[in-house]
Amino acid sequence: MGCFCFFSLQKWLKDLNMKDIQIHDKQFAIFIDAQQIEKAITEVAEKINLDYKGKNPLFLVVLNGAFMFASDLLKKITIDCEISFVKLSSYSGTKSTHIVRELIGLDEALTDRNVIVVEDIIDTGITMENTIQKLRHLQAADVKIATLLFKPKAFEKDYSIDYIGLEIPNGFIVGYGLDYDGLGRNLPSIYKVIDQDN
Ligand code: IMP
Ligand code: MG
């Protein structure tokens, strides 16, 4: 009996550990599973559906990281809307470089449009600030922000974020669109680095 319990416990611990993954040189543990992500996205979509009824918003998706969030979010948007993409980058490895490189710019006319910028995560807030400044120059009627994840303790700016899926503590994460030096974007859940001291 005691032996059976020991082996059950051992199996349970093994199952838990199996949720750890290795990407490049780092170990990651499961942090937010696919069900929790879906719930957060449903809540964001419901709010946007109410707020933008009859306004035909333009969703501006920030690539690469936001592709998976945008795909699942837009499937839950039931009002008329349009979708476009912009590609920015400010990360290298697990740290923000604090320099935003614009890789692919906008080709839409934004004059008088209600724009919702769709991001995977707002960390320092530098990327989004830069994006918003660019959009304001293009005379959009209104620019709001929808992010799946927000790290309030890393945020260095003071603008407001209109739609937040989940607030999370600092610490590097991968999965559901987010990468560690190119890998991990395809994971359906979100994983947090184990061996980092922040
Ligand atoms: P920010 O400019 O510091 O707010 O960072 C914005 C961008 O950095 C996000 O859109 C992500 O692409 C990337 N990023 C921020 N935090 C993480 C993370 O924990 N893992 C992977 N990418 C991240
Ligand atoms: Mg991003």
Coordinates of C-alpha atoms in Angstrom, one line a residue, residues 28-161:
F28 CA 10.6 26.9 -18.8
A29 CA 7.6 25.8 -16.7
I30 CA 3.9 26.0 -17.6
F31 CA 2.6 29.4 -16.5
I32 CA -0.8 30.1 -18.2
D33 CA -2.6 27.2 -19.9
A34 CA -4.6 27.4 -23.1
Q35 CA -7.9 27.4 -21.2
Q36 CA -7.0 30.4 -19.1
I37 CA -5.8 32.2 -22.2
E38 CA -9.1 31.5 -24.0
K39 CA -11.1 32.8 -21.0
A40 CA -9.1 36.1 -21.0
I41 CA -9.5 36.5 -24.7
T42 CA -13.3 35.9 -24.5
E43 CA -13.6 38.7 -21.9
V44 CA -11.6 41.2 -24.0
A45 CA -13.7 40.3 -27.1
E46 CA -16.9 40.8 -25.3
K47 CA -15.9 44.3 -24.1
I48 CA -14.7 45.3 -27.6
N49 CA -17.9 44.0 -29.2
L50 CA -19.9 46.3 -26.9
D51 CA -17.7 49.3 -27.1
Y52 CA -17.3 49.3 -30.9
K53 CA -20.7 48.3 -32.2
G54 CA -21.4 50.3 -35.4
K55 CA -17.9 51.9 -35.4
N56 CA -16.2 49.5 -37.9
P57 CA -12.8 49.5 -36.0
L58 CA -9.5 48.8 -37.7
F59 CA -7.5 46.2 -35.7
L60 CA -3.8 46.8 -36.2
V61 CA -2.0 43.7 -35.2
V62 CA 1.7 44.1 -34.1
L63 CA 3.7 41.2 -35.6
N64 CA 5.3 38.8 -34.9
G65 CA 4.2 38.2 -31.3
A66 CA 0.5 39.1 -31.6
F67 CA -0.4 36.8 -34.4
M68 CA -1.9 34.0 -32.2
F69 CA -3.7 36.4 -29.9
A70 CA -5.1 38.3 -32.9
S71 CA -6.3 35.2 -34.6
D72 CA -8.2 33.9 -31.5
L73 CA -9.4 37.4 -30.6
L74 CA -10.8 38.3 -34.1
K75 CA -12.7 35.0 -34.2
K76 CA -14.6 36.2 -31.2
I77 CA -15.3 39.7 -32.7
T78 CA -18.9 39.7 -33.9
I79 CA -19.2 43.4 -35.1
D80 CA -18.0 44.7 -38.5
C81 CA -14.3 45.4 -38.4
E82 CA -11.1 45.5 -40.6
I83 CA -7.7 44.0 -39.8
S84 CA -4.2 45.1 -40.8
F85 CA -0.7 44.3 -39.7
V86 CA 2.5 46.2 -38.7
K87 CA 5.8 44.6 -37.8
L88 CA 8.0 46.0 -35.0
S89 CA 10.8 44.6 -32.9
S90 CA 12.5 45.8 -29.7
Y91 CA 13.7 42.5 -28.2
S92 CA 16.9 40.6 -28.3
G93 CA 17.1 37.3 -26.4
T94 CA 15.3 37.8 -23.1
K95 CA 15.8 41.5 -22.7
S96 CA 14.3 44.6 -24.3
T97 CA 16.9 46.5 -26.3
H98 CA 14.8 49.7 -25.7
I99 CA 15.2 50.4 -29.4
V100 CA 12.2 49.9 -31.6
R101 CA 13.0 48.8 -35.1
E102 CA 10.2 49.2 -37.5
L103 CA 10.4 46.4 -40.0
I104 CA 7.2 46.7 -42.0
G105 CA 5.2 49.9 -41.9
L106 CA 1.6 50.8 -42.4
D107 CA 0.0 51.0 -45.7
E108 CA -3.6 51.9 -44.7
A109 CA -5.2 55.3 -44.6
L110 CA -6.0 55.8 -41.0
T111 CA -7.6 59.2 -41.2
D112 CA -10.7 59.3 -39.0
R113 CA -10.5 55.6 -38.3
N114 CA -11.1 54.0 -34.9
V115 CA -7.9 52.0 -34.4
I116 CA -7.4 49.2 -31.9
V117 CA -3.7 48.2 -31.7
V118 CA -3.4 44.5 -30.9
E119 CA -0.2 43.4 -29.0
D120 CA 0.9 40.2 -27.4
I121 CA 2.5 41.8 -24.3
I122 CA 3.2 45.2 -22.9
D123 CA 6.4 45.0 -20.9
T124 CA 8.4 48.3 -20.6
G125 CA 5.7 49.9 -22.8
I126 CA 8.3 51.4 -25.2
T127 CA 7.1 49.5 -28.3
M128 CA 3.5 50.6 -27.8
E129 CA 4.3 54.2 -27.1
N130 CA 6.3 54.3 -30.3
T131 CA 3.4 52.7 -32.2
I132 CA 0.8 55.1 -30.8
Q133 CA 3.0 58.2 -31.6
K134 CA 3.2 57.0 -35.2
L135 CA -0.5 56.4 -35.4
R136 CA -1.4 59.8 -34.0
H137 CA 0.6 61.4 -36.8
L138 CA -1.6 59.6 -39.3
Q139 CA -4.7 61.4 -37.9
A140 CA -6.6 58.3 -36.7
A141 CA -9.9 59.4 -35.0
D142 CA -9.1 57.3 -31.9
V143 CA -6.4 54.8 -31.0
K144 CA -7.0 52.2 -28.3
I145 CA -4.8 49.3 -27.1
A146 CA -5.7 45.7 -26.6
T147 CA -2.9 43.5 -25.2
L148 CA -3.2 39.9 -24.1
L149 CA -0.6 40.3 -21.4
F150 CA 0.7 43.2 -19.3
K151 CA 3.6 43.3 -16.8
P152 CA 2.7 46.3 -14.6
K153 CA 6.0 46.2 -12.6
A154 CA 8.1 46.5 -15.8
F155 CA 5.9 49.3 -17.3
E156 CA 8.0 52.5 -17.6
K157 CA 5.3 54.7 -19.2
D158 CA 2.1 56.4 -18.1
Y159 CA -0.4 56.0 -20.9
S160 CA -3.5 53.9 -20.2
I161 CA -4.1 50.4 -21.7

